[in-house]
XYZ file of N, CA and C in Angstrom:
423
model
N 12.819 19.871 9.119
C 11.443 19.976 8.422
C 10.375 19.349 9.343
N 9.315 20.020 9.471
C 8.134 19.501 10.154
C 7.218 18.845 9.193
N 6.735 17.608 9.563
C 5.906 16.858 8.748
C 4.455 17.469 8.695
N 3.871 17.444 7.569
C 2.443 17.948 7.406
C 1.529 16.807 7.794
N 2.024 15.558 7.593
C 1.256 14.368 7.841
C 1.697 13.703 9.127
N 0.792 13.279 10.052
C 1.287 12.702 11.237
C 2.204 11.395 10.973
N 3.196 11.314 11.759
C 4.190 10.215 11.553
C 3.476 8.898 11.625
N 2.479 8.736 12.478
C 1.717 7.505 12.607
C 1.015 7.163 11.246
N 0.583 8.171 10.530
C -0.010 7.879 9.231
C 1.057 7.214 8.286
N 2.273 7.826 8.223
C 3.356 7.280 7.404
C 3.744 5.815 7.855
N 3.719 5.609 9.170
C 4.072 4.320 9.663
C 3.013 3.275 9.257
N 1.699 3.671 9.256
C 0.715 2.776 8.728
C 0.936 2.451 7.272
N 1.222 3.534 6.536
C 1.367 3.312 5.108
C 2.584 2.398 4.849
N 3.651 2.598 5.579
C 4.843 1.716 5.442
C 4.451 0.354 5.751
N 3.784 0.130 6.817
C 3.348 -1.233 7.206
C 2.490 -1.922 6.147
N 1.572 -1.098 5.552
C 0.684 -1.724 4.478
C 1.509 -2.004 3.220
N 2.491 -1.046 2.933
C 3.306 -1.253 1.723
C 4.131 -2.519 1.789
N 4.696 -2.771 3.112
C 5.427 -3.942 3.362
C 4.610 -5.226 3.155
N 3.359 -5.165 3.639
C 2.379 -6.297 3.532
C 2.220 -6.551 2.064
N 1.985 -5.405 1.253
C 1.716 -5.574 -0.107
C 2.923 -6.164 -0.872
N 4.090 -5.633 -0.524
C 5.289 -6.228 -1.132
C 5.553 -7.735 -0.870
N 5.186 -8.185 0.413
C 5.399 -9.418 0.892
C 4.439 -10.481 0.428
N 3.334 -10.037 -0.114
C 2.271 -10.980 -0.650
C 2.766 -11.606 -1.971
N 2.495 -12.932 -2.052
C 2.855 -13.637 -3.260
C 1.712 -13.399 -4.317
N 2.068 -12.935 -5.439
C 1.029 -12.750 -6.524
C 0.414 -14.036 -6.870
N -0.852 -14.048 -7.207
C -1.524 -15.281 -7.643
C -0.961 -15.667 -9.049
N -1.056 -17.026 -9.199
C -0.547 -17.520 -10.575
C -1.573 -17.207 -11.586
N -1.124 -16.806 -12.770
C -2.008 -16.531 -13.884
C -1.693 -17.610 -14.897
N -2.791 -18.499 -15.121
C -2.517 -19.640 -16.033
C -2.159 -19.207 -17.418
N -2.553 -17.986 -17.829
C -2.194 -17.572 -19.200
C -0.646 -17.246 -19.299
N -0.112 -16.721 -18.144
C 1.237 -16.355 -18.182
C 2.212 -17.402 -17.773
N 1.721 -18.500 -17.107
C 2.517 -19.542 -16.511
C 2.047 -20.876 -17.135
N 2.263 -21.105 -18.481
C 1.771 -22.212 -19.132
C 2.227 -23.545 -18.551
N 3.400 -23.525 -17.981
C 3.952 -24.793 -17.419
C 3.084 -25.295 -16.252
N 2.498 -24.425 -15.473
C 1.704 -24.814 -14.345
C 0.237 -24.893 -14.605
N -0.316 -24.767 -15.860
C -1.715 -24.875 -16.159
C -2.231 -26.258 -15.760
N -1.544 -27.296 -16.222
C -2.109 -28.648 -15.808
C -2.034 -28.901 -14.385
N -1.093 -28.357 -13.674
C -1.035 -28.581 -12.187
C -2.166 -27.901 -11.588
N -2.533 -26.677 -12.059
C -3.660 -25.943 -11.464
C -4.990 -26.598 -11.768
N -5.098 -27.204 -12.906
C -6.405 -27.936 -13.226
C -6.454 -29.201 -12.410
N -5.428 -29.883 -12.044
C -5.458 -31.056 -11.314
C -5.612 -30.873 -9.824
N -5.280 -29.697 -9.394
C -5.285 -29.476 -7.839
C -6.166 -28.318 -7.518
N -7.375 -28.683 -7.085
C -8.324 -27.550 -6.680
C -7.825 -26.710 -5.482
N -7.007 -27.388 -4.672
C -6.480 -26.613 -3.595
C -5.575 -25.492 -4.015
N -4.818 -25.734 -5.013
C -3.911 -24.673 -5.614
C -4.789 -23.488 -6.139
N -5.967 -23.947 -6.820
C -6.800 -22.875 -7.386
C -7.344 -22.063 -6.329
N -7.811 -22.648 -5.231
C -8.439 -21.949 -4.104
C -7.334 -20.904 -3.434
N -6.142 -21.463 -3.351
C -5.010 -20.644 -2.798
C -4.776 -19.442 -3.732
N -4.751 -19.710 -5.005
C -4.500 -18.649 -5.985
C -5.627 -17.537 -5.858
N -6.860 -17.924 -5.691
C -7.870 -16.959 -5.637
C -7.797 -16.220 -4.309
N -7.412 -16.967 -3.210
C -7.260 -16.324 -1.930
C -6.103 -15.243 -1.973
N -5.000 -15.649 -2.551
C -3.825 -14.696 -2.647
C -4.239 -13.486 -3.391
N -4.987 -13.619 -4.515
C -5.391 -12.577 -5.279
C -6.299 -11.563 -4.499
N -7.253 -12.131 -3.789
C -8.027 -11.269 -2.856
C -7.243 -10.571 -1.864
N -6.216 -11.233 -1.198
C -5.347 -10.591 -0.236
C -4.702 -9.451 -0.893
N -4.076 -9.606 -2.031
C -3.402 -8.543 -2.700
C -4.242 -7.379 -2.918
N -5.458 -7.514 -3.486
C -6.362 -6.456 -3.842
C -6.836 -5.732 -2.524
N -7.026 -6.449 -1.416
C -7.490 -5.964 -0.214
C -6.496 -4.871 0.431
N -5.271 -5.320 0.430
C -4.227 -4.404 0.925
C -3.962 -3.278 -0.008
N -4.036 -3.509 -1.277
C -3.885 -2.432 -2.236
C -4.936 -1.412 -2.141
N -6.236 -1.868 -2.018
C -7.312 -0.967 -1.947
C -7.260 -0.122 -0.635
N -6.780 -0.777 0.409
C -6.646 -0.069 1.703
C -5.543 1.056 1.534
N -4.382 0.700 0.996
C -3.400 1.706 0.775
C -3.836 2.826 -0.107
N -4.498 2.478 -1.242
C -5.030 3.476 -2.124
C -5.957 4.386 -1.390
N -6.862 3.907 -0.603
C -7.778 4.669 0.154
C -7.085 5.613 1.195
N -6.138 5.081 1.830
C -5.364 5.891 2.774
C -4.616 7.054 2.039
N -4.051 6.742 0.984
C -3.420 7.900 0.146
C -4.483 8.877 -0.319
N -5.636 8.407 -0.839
C -6.693 9.235 -1.256
C -7.248 10.112 -0.134
N -7.094 9.726 1.102
C -7.654 10.411 2.261
C -6.701 11.622 2.617
N -5.539 11.541 2.112
C -4.609 12.639 2.466
C -4.961 13.948 1.741
N -4.718 15.043 2.393
C -4.906 16.362 1.679
C -3.840 16.463 0.531
N -4.041 17.302 -0.401
C -3.114 17.468 -1.554
C -1.719 17.734 -1.153
N -1.568 18.658 -0.133
C -0.166 18.930 0.352
C 0.430 17.697 1.079
N -0.367 16.957 1.755
C 0.153 15.724 2.478
C 0.515 14.689 1.497
N -0.272 14.550 0.409
C 0.166 13.635 -0.633
C 1.419 13.972 -1.367
N 1.516 15.261 -1.611
C 2.797 15.813 -2.236
C 3.971 15.555 -1.315
N 3.808 15.694 0.008
C 4.831 15.362 0.951
C 5.128 13.943 0.891
N 4.214 13.019 0.902
C 4.531 11.601 0.800
C 5.363 11.282 -0.416
N 4.927 11.821 -1.575
C 5.666 11.565 -2.766
C 7.047 12.140 -2.721
N 7.198 13.319 -2.274
C 8.523 13.970 -2.170
C 9.428 13.081 -1.141
N 8.851 12.723 0.009
C 9.604 11.756 0.853
C 10.070 10.507 0.208
N 9.205 9.923 -0.567
C 9.567 8.723 -1.341
C 10.656 8.996 -2.304
N 10.622 10.141 -2.945
C 11.627 10.471 -3.949
C 12.947 10.656 -3.274
N 12.973 11.371 -2.057
C 14.221 11.602 -1.281
C 14.656 10.224 -0.841
N 13.804 9.347 -0.416
C 14.291 8.029 0.062
C 14.806 7.149 -1.033
N 14.296 7.343 -2.259
C 14.866 6.648 -3.503
C 16.036 7.235 -3.972
N 16.396 8.511 -3.634
C 17.602 9.183 -4.063
C 17.388 10.046 -5.308
N 16.102 10.213 -5.720
C 15.819 11.022 -6.817
C 16.201 12.547 -6.442
N 15.965 12.926 -5.170
C 16.302 14.160 -4.716
C 17.143 13.974 -3.390
N 17.945 14.932 -3.088
C 18.669 14.923 -1.859
C 17.962 15.717 -0.784
N 18.321 15.513 0.454
C 17.626 16.298 1.567
C 17.761 17.785 1.276
N 18.883 18.224 0.766
C 19.053 19.707 0.485
C 18.122 20.175 -0.549
N 17.553 19.286 -1.367
C 16.656 19.615 -2.497
C 15.250 19.454 -2.113
N 14.909 19.393 -0.804
C 13.574 19.205 -0.337
C 12.583 20.151 -0.960
N 12.832 21.456 -0.986
C 11.948 22.444 -1.585
C 11.641 22.182 -2.992
N 12.646 21.706 -3.711
C 12.382 21.370 -5.203
C 11.576 20.083 -5.274
N 11.847 19.092 -4.513
C 11.094 17.842 -4.511
C 9.613 18.123 -4.128
N 9.379 18.891 -3.092
C 8.047 19.108 -2.621
C 7.318 19.994 -3.660
N 8.011 20.954 -4.305
C 7.367 21.775 -5.373
C 6.938 20.928 -6.536
N 7.828 19.960 -6.978
C 7.444 19.177 -8.086
C 6.258 18.238 -7.795
N 6.353 17.672 -6.546
C 5.225 16.788 -6.087
C 4.026 17.582 -5.968
N 4.004 18.840 -5.519
C 2.884 19.617 -5.413
C 2.226 19.942 -6.742
N 3.084 19.986 -7.754
C 2.542 20.313 -9.181
C 2.065 19.030 -9.849
N 2.211 17.866 -9.200
C 1.750 16.658 -9.803
C 0.306 16.395 -9.475
N -0.492 16.044 -10.449
C -1.959 15.645 -10.234
C -2.042 14.689 -9.106
N -2.958 14.827 -8.111
C -3.116 13.929 -7.039
C -3.327 12.475 -7.470
N -4.108 12.294 -8.496
C -4.367 10.837 -8.927
C -3.052 10.256 -9.473
N -2.306 11.007 -10.120
C -1.014 10.559 -10.694
C -0.044 10.291 -9.550
N -0.010 11.136 -8.500
C 0.813 10.898 -7.305
C 0.420 9.584 -6.695
N -0.855 9.275 -6.525
C -1.242 8.103 -5.841
C -0.763 6.854 -6.669
N -1.060 6.987 -8.026
C -0.541 5.880 -8.987
C 1.012 5.684 -8.815
N 1.711 6.794 -8.787
C 3.191 6.643 -8.780
C 3.573 6.001 -7.416
N 2.976 6.329 -6.406
C 3.338 5.772 -5.087
C 2.917 4.289 -5.112
N 1.792 4.042 -5.565
C 1.315 2.597 -5.569
C 2.174 1.692 -6.434
N 2.653 2.264 -7.582
C 3.475 1.508 -8.492
C 4.966 1.526 -8.158
N 5.396 2.216 -7.176
C 6.785 2.385 -6.824
C 7.364 1.157 -6.185
N 8.291 0.425 -6.843
C 8.897 -0.710 -6.179
C 9.559 -0.273 -4.927
N 9.459 -1.038 -3.908
C 10.109 -0.854 -2.631
C 9.596 0.449 -1.938
N 8.372 0.739 -2.133
C 7.784 1.971 -1.528
C 7.999 2.058 -0.073
N 7.853 0.980 0.739
C 8.087 1.030 2.154
C 9.480 1.482 2.515
N 10.472 0.915 1.820
C 11.857 1.274 2.049
C 12.184 2.716 1.687
N 11.592 3.201 0.582
C 11.773 4.513 0.242
C 11.166 5.497 1.190
N 9.981 5.206 1.725
C 9.388 6.111 2.645
C 10.177 6.066 3.927
N 10.555 4.941 4.382
C 11.395 4.842 5.611
C 12.702 5.659 5.421
N 13.358 5.540 4.294
C 14.672 6.208 4.065
C 14.405 7.744 3.983
N 13.256 8.143 3.408
C 12.922 9.605 3.287
C 12.663 10.103 4.654
N 11.995 9.399 5.469
C 11.727 9.872 6.828
C 12.994 9.909 7.631
N 13.829 8.865 7.496
C 15.099 8.812 8.254
C 16.068 10.024 7.795
N 15.951 10.425 6.559
C 16.732 11.505 6.079
C 16.414 12.822 6.876
N 15.228 12.850 7.334
C 14.815 14.043 8.133
C 14.709 13.725 9.680
N 15.410 12.602 10.146
C 15.552 12.147 11.503
C 14.179 11.683 12.081
N 13.346 11.082 11.252
C 12.062 10.608 11.744
C 12.116 9.043 11.646
N 11.526 8.391 12.519
C 11.487 6.897 12.438
C 10.180 6.415 13.012
N 9.801 5.219 12.482
C 8.593 4.521 13.021
C 8.828 3.581 14.131
N 10.104 3.625 14.607
C 10.481 2.755 15.762
C 9.648 3.157 16.925
N 8.849 2.296 17.496
C 8.034 2.527 18.694
C 6.759 3.286 18.469
N 6.525 3.733 17.217
C 5.272 4.440 16.894
C 4.099 3.465 16.920
N 3.028 3.738 17.589
C 1.818 2.994 17.699
C 1.883 1.760 18.687
N 2.937 1.754 19.373
C 3.065 0.653 20.354
C 2.636 1.152 21.779
N 1.797 0.300 22.393
C 1.344 0.713 23.720
C 2.419 0.272 24.733
N 2.780 1.058 25.710
C 3.697 0.656 26.736
C 3.040 -0.162 27.821
C-alpha cells in the first residue's frame, strides 16, 4: 500500500500524540476533594496545575489542527491505519477499513482519533503493518 499522506506527517502526529499521552492532567479540585486543602495552601501547586492544563490544550490544539489540515482521503487513511494498529481491522481488510473511514464524517474522524487511547501506538502499529516506520524520519545526518 502506498500512503496518501507523507510518512513525515504521520511521524509528527505520532510524536504529538505521545506528548499528549505523556502530559499529566491538571488536578480538578471538584474531582479530587482530598487535595482541595493542599491546593489552597500551596500557590505553587495551583500555578503548576494551570501550567499543565495549558500544556495539554496546546498540544491537543496542535494535533487537532494537523488532523484538520489533512484532505478527507488522508484523514480517512489515518483513521483506517489507527484501526488496523488497534486490531479493529486486519491488514487484509484494508479496503474495508479505508471504505468505512471514508464514509465517516471528517469531524467525527478527528474526534475519534483525538479520543482514541494510545493513538500513537495504534498509528505506529498500523504503519508497521504495512512496513512503514518513523525510525530515522526527520533526522538530519
